[in-house]
Amino acid sequence: MSYNPYDNVLATVENAAKILGYAKDEYEVVKYPERELKVNIPVKMDDGSIRVFEGFRVQHSTARGPAKGGIRFHQNVNKDEVKALSAWMTFKCATADIPYGGGKGGIIVNPSELSSGELERLTRRFAKEIAPIIGPDKDIPAPDVGTNAELMGWFLDSYNTVTSSHSPAVVTGKPLCLGGSKGRNEATGRGIMFNTMYLLEKHNIDIHDATIAIQGMGNVGSQSARLLHEAGAKIVAVSDVSGGAFNPNGLNISAICAYLAEKKGNTLAGYNEEGLVRISNEELLESDVTVLIPAALENQINADNADKIRAKMIVEGANGPTTVEADEILEKKGIPVVPDILANSGGVVVSYFEWVQNKQGYYWEEDEVNEKLRAKMYSAFNAVYDMAKEKNVSMRTGAYLISLKRVVEAEKARGI
Ligand code: GLU
């Protein structure tokens, strides 16, 4: 079955537009990305050969501010995925009420197969190729799946070189020494922790009684695991590309994170601890826990497995992990879902703080960043939760009612 994530976006937007009572013309423009750029990126590989990689940068909307969103390095990247991811960024920034539109970039590459030098050359050439359409007030990239602060440092340097400028605000999620923000690396996980805690509170569940399963141990999954563990929850299952690990007594999250970070190529398959049971990725998704956090890729909870989900609630760490069909099944089963555009918005919220600090040339302490993030997450969560209650819809629809309205209002105020 071929699955186009952009269809997922359109279905969600149509649904929200209908509830808001919009006529077709009022939201027509939101259905199309403003700009889609495809680039071919030649790289000299370590063995002297030349490989040409395909990359994309899509700007879905700049109605509320410059486009904003990460760059993904993954072998399954394609234009429709980048389009969907860019639209989700528009609605994510609008839900959090930060002054950005949405964008996303991606390169079709498996970064684990490239040396550090090859990755650097790929990143630098990509920065050069998309430089004409990005900039601190045009479109601001950041890390996503398969990219990190180190790559953002190379990206920044190449952009500054080709534009003969010093503009730290052209990219966020960069190293601290280049103008990165304290707290940015943990921000997505911290936002997920806040959203999970708020949802548990609404259901009168003490965090110390909650068990959690997390799919994906990249930046988002591992930081969420660490922070939720510190907050008192029991992380009983985690997974990565190599499969899953389950421990009914709670996994030793700091030992797992330390092992995975130890060297490139380490996966859960090589980790062991007392009481650990190996499970499949499917088993992880279907495990009987209080909270399931899909923090990997799109389309993980779909029509095939939604019915088998046993978690009491879901907090979406990944972008687009639940299909439209699965959403309906979960709603019928009464499983609340904190949607991606709210749950994982902590990353882009602190990206915004980073950009503000770059523009001011004045840097904040970590406590200040974390407190400002908490306040943003608290108001965004409650606005979405209350909207969902008021209209008797899912939290996803609630988030789209709020964000679509903000985007359409800005579009209207501008005119065509
Ligand atoms: N890639 C992250 C996301 O999907 C962060 C984007 C950003 O900070 O611009 O939200």
Short mmCIF file of C-alpha atoms and ligand atoms in Angstrom, two decimals:
data_model
loop_
_atom_site.label_atom_id
_atom_site.label_comp_id
_atom_site.label_asym_id
_atom_site.label_seq_id
_atom_site.Cartn_x
_atom_site.Cartn_y
_atom_site.Cartn_z
CA MET A 1 0.00 0.00 0.00
CA SER A 2 1.52 3.29 -0.97
CA TYR A 3 0.95 5.91 1.66
CA ASN A 4 1.20 9.60 0.91
CA PRO A 5 1.60 11.60 4.13
CA TYR A 6 0.48 14.75 2.35
CA ASP A 7 -2.98 13.16 1.94
CA ASN A 8 -2.96 12.84 5.72
CA VAL A 9 -2.34 16.61 6.00
CA LEU A 10 -5.10 17.45 3.53
CA ALA A 11 -7.65 15.23 5.27
CA THR A 12 -6.89 16.82 8.63
CA VAL A 13 -7.09 20.34 7.21
CA GLU A 14 -10.39 19.61 5.39
CA ASN A 15 -11.88 18.24 8.59
CA ALA A 16 -10.88 21.31 10.64
CA ALA A 17 -12.02 23.71 7.89
CA LYS A 18 -15.42 22.05 7.85
CA ILE A 19 -15.83 22.43 11.62
CA LEU A 20 -14.70 26.06 11.41
CA GLY A 21 -17.35 26.57 8.74
CA TYR A 22 -14.88 27.87 6.11
CA ALA A 23 -15.93 28.22 2.51
CA LYS A 24 -13.54 26.51 0.06
CA ASP A 25 -11.87 29.77 -1.01
CA GLU A 26 -11.07 30.76 2.54
CA TYR A 27 -8.53 27.97 3.06
CA GLU A 28 -7.69 26.88 -0.50
CA VAL A 29 -4.19 28.42 -0.39
CA VAL A 30 -3.27 26.50 2.78
CA LYS A 31 -3.61 23.24 0.87
CA TYR A 32 -0.56 24.00 -1.31
CA PRO A 33 3.04 24.61 -0.29
CA GLU A 34 4.25 28.05 -1.35
CA ARG A 35 7.56 26.84 -2.73
CA GLU A 36 9.18 23.46 -3.46
CA LEU A 37 12.85 23.24 -4.36
CA LYS A 38 14.62 20.10 -5.49
CA VAL A 39 18.40 20.05 -5.66
CA ASN A 40 21.02 17.54 -6.80
CA ILE A 41 24.00 17.53 -4.48
CA PRO A 42 27.32 16.18 -5.77
CA VAL A 43 29.68 14.84 -3.12
CA LYS A 44 33.22 13.58 -3.46
CA MET A 45 33.25 10.37 -1.44
CA ASP A 46 36.25 9.19 0.59
CA ASP A 47 37.22 6.67 -2.11
CA GLY A 48 37.45 9.47 -4.69
CA SER A 49 34.21 8.61 -6.50
CA ILE A 50 31.40 11.14 -7.03
CA ARG A 51 27.89 10.52 -5.77
CA VAL A 52 24.94 12.76 -6.44
CA PHE A 53 22.30 12.94 -3.70
CA GLU A 54 18.78 14.25 -4.10
CA GLY A 55 17.59 16.91 -1.66
CA PHE A 56 14.54 19.07 -1.07
CA ARG A 57 13.49 22.22 0.72
CA VAL A 58 9.77 22.91 0.86
CA GLN A 59 8.27 26.09 2.27
CA HIS A 60 4.67 25.38 3.04
CA SER A 61 3.71 28.76 4.45
CA THR A 62 5.25 32.11 5.28
CA ALA A 63 1.95 33.77 6.16
CA ARG A 64 2.72 34.11 9.89
CA GLY A 65 6.49 34.59 9.58
CA PRO A 66 9.56 33.04 7.98
CA ALA A 67 9.36 29.34 7.11
CA LYS A 68 10.77 27.19 9.91
CA GLY A 69 11.62 23.53 10.15
CA GLY A 70 14.29 20.88 10.22
CA ILE A 71 16.40 19.03 7.70
CA ARG A 72 16.01 15.26 7.57
CA PHE A 73 18.71 12.84 6.39
CA HIS A 74 17.08 9.47 5.75
CA GLN A 75 17.05 6.88 2.99
CA ASN A 76 13.25 7.01 2.69
CA VAL A 77 12.96 10.79 2.31
CA ASN A 78 10.80 11.83 -0.65
CA LYS A 79 9.13 15.01 -1.84
CA ASP A 80 5.66 14.15 -0.52
CA GLU A 81 7.09 13.40 2.89
CA VAL A 82 8.97 16.72 2.98
CA LYS A 83 5.81 18.51 1.82
CA ALA A 84 3.80 16.93 4.64
CA LEU A 85 6.50 17.67 7.19
CA SER A 86 6.62 21.31 6.06
CA ALA A 87 2.84 21.68 6.45
CA TRP A 88 2.96 20.11 9.90
CA MET A 89 5.55 22.74 10.83
CA THR A 90 3.12 25.51 9.78
CA PHE A 91 0.43 24.14 12.08
CA LYS A 92 2.92 23.35 14.84
CA CYS A 93 4.24 26.92 14.94
CA ALA A 94 0.68 28.28 14.81
CA THR A 95 -0.47 26.00 17.65
CA ALA A 96 2.44 27.17 19.81
CA ASP A 97 1.74 30.71 18.61
CA ILE A 98 5.30 31.50 17.60
CA PRO A 99 5.77 33.90 14.67
CA TYR A 100 6.76 31.42 11.96
CA GLY A 101 5.34 29.64 8.99
CA GLY A 102 6.46 26.12 8.13
CA GLY A 103 9.19 24.53 6.06
CA LYS A 104 11.18 21.34 5.88
CA GLY A 105 14.19 19.94 4.09
CA GLY A 106 15.45 16.48 3.42
CA ILE A 107 18.13 14.51 1.65
CA ILE A 108 17.74 10.93 0.44
CA VAL A 109 20.68 9.39 2.27
CA ASN A 110 21.37 6.89 5.00
CA PRO A 111 23.69 8.99 7.17
CA SER A 112 25.00 5.95 9.05
CA GLU A 113 26.64 4.77 5.81
CA LEU A 114 28.63 7.99 5.34
CA SER A 115 31.87 8.98 7.04
CA SER A 116 31.99 12.19 9.01
CA GLY A 117 33.88 13.87 6.17
CA GLU A 118 31.32 12.77 3.58
CA LEU A 119 28.47 14.02 5.78
CA GLU A 120 30.19 17.36 6.16
CA ARG A 121 30.67 17.77 2.41
CA LEU A 122 27.05 16.75 1.79
CA THR A 123 25.73 19.21 4.38
CA ARG A 124 27.89 22.08 3.10
CA ARG A 125 26.90 21.56 -0.53
CA PHE A 126 23.22 21.31 0.42
CA ALA A 127 23.52 24.61 2.34
CA LYS A 128 25.03 26.21 -0.75
CA GLU A 129 22.29 24.84 -3.03
CA ILE A 130 19.39 26.05 -0.89
CA ALA A 131 21.08 29.30 0.23
CA PRO A 132 19.11 31.45 -2.28
CA ILE A 133 15.78 30.65 -0.61
CA ILE A 134 16.75 30.55 3.08
CA GLY A 135 17.90 33.21 5.54
CA PRO A 136 17.21 34.49 9.09
CA ASP A 137 14.06 36.26 7.89
CA LYS A 138 13.10 33.89 5.07
CA ASP A 139 13.45 30.28 6.14
CA ILE A 140 15.34 28.88 9.12
CA PRO A 141 16.39 25.20 9.10
CA ALA A 142 17.14 23.07 12.18
CA PRO A 143 17.94 19.44 13.01
CA ASP A 144 15.49 16.60 12.38
CA VAL A 145 15.80 12.82 11.97
CA GLY A 146 19.41 11.97 11.02
CA THR A 147 20.86 15.45 11.61
CA ASN A 148 22.27 17.17 14.70
CA ALA A 149 23.99 20.24 16.13
CA GLU A 150 27.33 19.40 14.51
CA LEU A 151 25.72 19.40 11.04
CA MET A 152 23.99 22.70 11.83
CA GLY A 153 27.43 24.15 12.60
CA TRP A 154 28.68 23.16 9.11
CA PHE A 155 25.46 24.40 7.58
CA LEU A 156 25.83 27.77 9.31
CA ASP A 157 29.43 28.14 8.19
CA SER A 158 28.65 27.36 4.55
CA TYR A 159 25.65 29.69 4.47
CA ASN A 160 27.73 32.48 6.02
CA THR A 161 30.51 31.81 3.50
CA VAL A 162 28.34 31.94 0.38
CA THR A 163 26.46 35.02 1.61
CA SER A 164 29.54 36.77 3.09
CA SER A 165 27.58 37.39 6.26
CA HIS A 166 27.62 36.61 9.93
CA SER A 167 24.10 35.37 10.52
CA PRO A 168 23.79 32.88 13.36
CA ALA A 169 19.98 33.18 13.14
CA VAL A 170 19.89 31.38 9.76
CA VAL A 171 19.77 28.02 11.50
CA THR A 172 18.77 26.78 14.95
CA GLY A 173 19.79 23.76 16.98
CA LYS A 174 23.43 24.72 16.37
CA PRO A 175 26.32 24.24 18.81
CA LEU A 176 26.34 26.59 21.83
CA CYS A 177 29.68 28.09 20.79
CA LEU A 178 28.10 29.27 17.49
CA GLY A 179 25.08 30.90 19.13
CA GLY A 180 22.99 27.86 19.96
CA SER A 181 20.57 28.05 22.87
CA LYS A 182 20.99 26.34 26.18
CA GLY A 183 18.28 23.70 26.51
CA ARG A 184 17.70 23.30 22.74
CA ASN A 185 19.11 19.78 22.50
CA GLU A 186 16.68 18.48 25.14
CA ALA A 187 13.80 20.77 24.17
CA THR A 188 11.66 18.35 22.15
CA GLY A 189 11.95 15.70 24.87
CA ARG A 190 11.23 18.26 27.56
CA GLY A 191 8.11 19.41 25.73
CA ILE A 192 6.99 15.79 25.46
CA MET A 193 7.56 15.34 29.17
CA PHE A 194 5.40 18.41 29.94
CA ASN A 195 2.62 17.29 27.60
CA THR A 196 2.66 13.78 29.05
CA MET A 197 2.44 15.15 32.59
CA TYR A 198 -0.42 17.49 31.72
CA LEU A 199 -2.37 14.67 30.07
CA LEU A 200 -1.79 12.31 33.00
CA GLU A 201 -2.98 15.05 35.36
CA LYS A 202 -6.19 15.45 33.36
CA HIS A 203 -6.78 11.72 33.82
CA ASN A 204 -5.87 11.81 37.52
CA ILE A 205 -2.91 9.50 37.06
CA ASP A 206 0.16 10.10 39.19
CA ILE A 207 3.34 10.12 37.10
CA HIS A 208 4.86 7.62 39.56
CA ASP A 209 2.13 5.12 38.62
CA ALA A 210 2.61 5.55 34.88
CA THR A 211 4.38 3.05 32.65
CA ILE A 212 5.73 4.26 29.33
CA ALA A 213 6.77 2.71 26.01
CA ILE A 214 8.85 4.74 23.58
CA GLN A 215 9.38 3.88 19.93
CA GLY A 216 12.66 5.37 18.68
CA MET A 217 15.81 6.23 20.62
CA GLY A 218 17.05 9.14 18.56
CA ASN A 219 17.26 12.61 20.07
CA VAL A 220 13.51 12.85 20.75
CA GLY A 221 13.01 9.33 22.12
CA SER A 222 16.09 9.28 24.32
CA GLN A 223 15.56 12.76 25.80
CA SER A 224 11.88 12.00 26.45
CA ALA A 225 12.85 8.74 28.14
CA ARG A 226 15.46 10.45 30.29
CA LEU A 227 13.25 13.35 31.38
CA LEU A 228 10.15 11.25 32.02
CA HIS A 229 12.25 8.80 34.00
CA GLU A 230 13.61 11.71 36.07
CA ALA A 231 10.04 12.92 36.58
CA GLY A 232 9.18 9.57 38.18
CA ALA A 233 7.62 7.53 35.37
CA LYS A 234 8.64 3.95 34.70
CA ILE A 235 9.97 3.47 31.17
CA VAL A 236 9.24 -0.20 30.51
CA ALA A 237 9.89 -0.43 26.78
CA VAL A 238 12.04 1.32 24.18
CA SER A 239 13.02 0.43 20.63
CA ASP A 240 15.30 1.46 17.79
CA VAL A 241 16.12 0.14 14.31
CA SER A 242 17.45 -3.09 15.85
CA GLY A 243 14.21 -3.92 17.72
CA GLY A 244 12.84 -3.36 21.20
CA ALA A 245 13.74 -3.93 24.84
CA PHE A 246 11.18 -4.51 27.58
CA ASN A 247 11.67 -4.63 31.33
CA PRO A 248 8.57 -4.81 33.55
CA ASN A 249 10.59 -3.34 36.44
CA GLY A 250 11.57 -0.30 34.38
CA LEU A 251 14.57 -0.02 32.07
CA ASN A 252 17.83 1.53 33.20
CA ILE A 253 17.45 4.56 30.95
CA SER A 254 20.73 6.27 31.83
CA ALA A 255 22.67 3.07 31.10
CA ILE A 256 20.84 2.67 27.76
CA CYS A 257 21.44 6.29 26.74
CA ALA A 258 25.11 6.05 27.74
CA TYR A 259 25.52 2.83 25.73
CA LEU A 260 23.82 4.24 22.62
CA ALA A 261 25.89 7.44 22.77
CA GLU A 262 29.16 5.59 23.38
CA LYS A 263 29.96 4.99 19.75
CA LYS A 264 28.46 5.34 16.29
CA GLY A 265 26.65 2.17 15.31
CA ASN A 266 25.66 1.08 18.84
CA THR A 267 22.07 -0.16 18.90
CA LEU A 268 19.77 -1.65 21.53
CA ALA A 269 20.60 -5.11 20.17
CA GLY A 270 24.02 -4.82 21.83
CA TYR A 271 22.66 -3.67 25.20
CA ASN A 272 21.60 -5.92 28.05
CA GLU A 273 20.53 -5.62 31.69
CA GLU A 274 18.92 -7.87 34.29
CA GLY A 275 15.28 -8.61 33.53
CA LEU A 276 15.46 -7.31 29.93
CA VAL A 277 13.28 -9.09 27.38
CA ARG A 278 13.73 -8.52 23.64
CA ILE A 279 10.55 -7.53 21.84
CA SER A 280 9.73 -6.53 18.28
CA ASN A 281 8.84 -3.05 17.19
CA GLU A 282 5.21 -4.21 16.70
CA GLU A 283 5.12 -5.60 20.22
CA LEU A 284 6.37 -2.30 21.57
CA LEU A 285 3.59 -0.39 19.82
CA GLU A 286 1.01 -2.83 21.14
CA SER A 287 2.33 -3.05 24.71
CA ASP A 288 0.04 -2.62 27.69
CA VAL A 289 1.27 0.68 29.14
CA THR A 290 -0.13 3.94 30.42
CA VAL A 291 1.50 6.06 27.72
CA LEU A 292 2.81 5.13 24.29
CA ILE A 293 5.23 7.62 22.73
CA PRO A 294 5.90 6.96 19.04
CA ALA A 295 9.11 8.94 18.50
CA ALA A 296 10.40 7.54 15.22
CA LEU A 297 8.82 8.09 11.80
CA GLU A 298 5.44 8.57 10.10
CA ASN A 299 2.73 5.99 9.57
CA GLN A 300 3.60 3.76 12.55
CA ILE A 301 0.08 3.57 13.98
CA ASN A 302 -2.11 2.72 11.03
CA ALA A 303 -5.25 0.84 10.01
CA ASP A 304 -3.40 -2.48 10.47
CA ASN A 305 -2.41 -2.09 14.11
CA ALA A 306 -4.54 0.70 15.61
CA ASP A 307 -7.07 -1.78 16.88
CA LYS A 308 -4.35 -3.64 18.78
CA ILE A 309 -3.07 -0.60 20.66
CA ARG A 310 -3.40 -1.21 24.40
CA ALA A 311 -1.83 2.00 25.72
CA LYS A 312 -4.24 4.19 27.68
CA MET A 313 -2.97 7.30 25.94
CA ILE A 314 -0.60 8.36 23.19
CA VAL A 315 1.79 11.31 23.05
CA GLU A 316 3.24 11.80 19.56
CA GLY A 317 6.97 12.45 19.64
CA ALA A 318 7.40 11.85 15.90
CA ASN A 319 5.77 13.89 13.16
CA GLY A 320 2.79 12.13 11.60
CA PRO A 321 3.11 8.75 13.39
CA THR A 322 -0.67 8.14 13.22
CA THR A 323 -2.62 7.86 9.97
CA VAL A 324 -6.08 9.35 9.52
CA GLU A 325 -7.66 5.85 9.56
CA ALA A 326 -5.84 4.95 12.77
CA ASP A 327 -6.96 8.22 14.35
CA GLU A 328 -10.59 7.24 13.86
CA ILE A 329 -10.00 3.81 15.40
CA LEU A 330 -8.20 5.30 18.41
CA GLU A 331 -10.97 7.82 18.90
CA LYS A 332 -13.57 5.04 18.92
CA LYS A 333 -11.47 3.12 21.42
CA GLY A 334 -11.36 6.24 23.61
CA ILE A 335 -7.57 6.54 23.55
CA PRO A 336 -6.60 10.21 23.83
CA VAL A 337 -3.77 11.35 21.55
CA VAL A 338 -1.66 14.44 22.16
CA PRO A 339 -1.00 15.27 18.51
CA ASP A 340 2.49 15.78 17.06
CA ILE A 341 1.95 19.46 16.29
CA LEU A 342 1.48 20.05 20.02
CA ALA A 343 3.38 17.21 21.69
CA ASN A 344 6.72 17.64 19.90
CA SER A 345 6.60 21.42 19.53
CA GLY A 346 9.11 21.96 22.35
CA GLY A 347 11.92 21.70 19.79
CA VAL A 348 10.73 24.46 17.54
CA VAL A 349 9.67 26.60 20.51
CA VAL A 350 13.24 26.60 21.82
CA SER A 351 14.45 27.09 18.22
CA TYR A 352 12.39 30.27 18.31
CA PHE A 353 14.04 31.25 21.61
CA GLU A 354 17.43 30.55 20.01
CA TRP A 355 16.59 32.80 17.04
CA VAL A 356 15.38 35.57 19.38
CA GLN A 357 18.63 35.33 21.36
CA ASN A 358 20.66 35.47 18.12
CA LYS A 359 18.78 38.56 16.98
CA GLN A 360 19.25 40.24 20.36
CA GLY A 361 22.84 39.10 20.73
CA TYR A 362 21.94 38.40 24.34
CA TYR A 363 21.87 34.89 25.76
CA TRP A 364 19.69 33.36 28.45
CA GLU A 365 20.46 30.92 31.23
CA GLU A 366 19.14 27.39 30.86
CA ASP A 367 16.61 27.81 33.68
CA GLU A 368 15.12 30.76 31.87
CA VAL A 369 14.84 28.82 28.60
CA ASN A 370 13.24 25.84 30.35
CA GLU A 371 10.79 28.00 32.26
CA LYS A 372 9.74 29.88 29.11
CA LEU A 373 9.30 26.52 27.36
CA ARG A 374 7.17 25.20 30.22
CA ALA A 375 4.94 28.27 30.10
CA LYS A 376 4.46 27.91 26.31
CA MET A 377 3.69 24.19 26.57
CA TYR A 378 1.26 24.76 29.42
CA SER A 379 -0.76 27.36 27.57
CA ALA A 380 -0.68 25.47 24.25
CA PHE A 381 -1.71 22.20 25.90
CA ASN A 382 -4.59 23.79 27.78
CA ALA A 383 -5.82 25.77 24.77
CA VAL A 384 -5.92 22.56 22.69
CA TYR A 385 -7.41 20.48 25.49
CA ASP A 386 -10.15 23.02 26.16
CA MET A 387 -10.93 23.43 22.46
CA ALA A 388 -11.24 19.65 22.08
CA LYS A 389 -13.61 19.50 25.05
CA GLU A 390 -15.67 22.46 23.89
CA LYS A 391 -16.19 21.09 20.37
CA ASN A 392 -16.27 17.46 21.46
CA VAL A 393 -13.46 16.50 19.07
CA SER A 394 -10.04 14.85 19.40
CA MET A 395 -7.07 16.88 20.60
CA ARG A 396 -5.67 16.66 17.05
CA THR A 397 -8.76 18.31 15.64
CA GLY A 398 -8.65 20.81 18.52
CA ALA A 399 -5.07 21.75 17.62
CA TYR A 400 -6.00 22.17 13.95
CA LEU A 401 -9.01 24.31 14.82
CA ILE A 402 -6.69 26.70 16.67
CA SER A 403 -3.80 26.65 14.22
CA LEU A 404 -5.73 26.65 10.94
CA LYS A 405 -7.68 29.66 12.17
CA ARG A 406 -4.44 31.53 12.91
CA VAL A 407 -2.94 30.69 9.52
CA VAL A 408 -6.10 31.55 7.58
CA GLU A 409 -6.46 34.83 9.48
CA ALA A 410 -2.92 35.81 8.49
CA GLU A 411 -3.52 34.77 4.86
CA LYS A 412 -6.70 36.83 4.76
CA ALA A 413 -5.08 39.89 6.32
CA ARG A 414 -2.37 39.76 3.64
CA GLY A 415 -4.72 39.16 0.74
CA ILE A 416 -3.55 37.43 -2.41
N1 GLU B 1 12.67 19.07 13.42
C1 GLU B 1 11.96 19.58 14.54
C2 GLU B 1 10.47 19.45 14.30
O1 GLU B 1 10.02 18.65 13.52
C3 GLU B 1 12.41 20.95 14.96
C4 GLU B 1 12.21 22.02 13.92
C5 GLU B 1 12.82 23.36 14.29
O2 GLU B 1 13.31 23.53 15.39
O3 GLU B 1 12.77 24.24 13.41
O4 GLU B 1 9.69 20.09 14.95
#
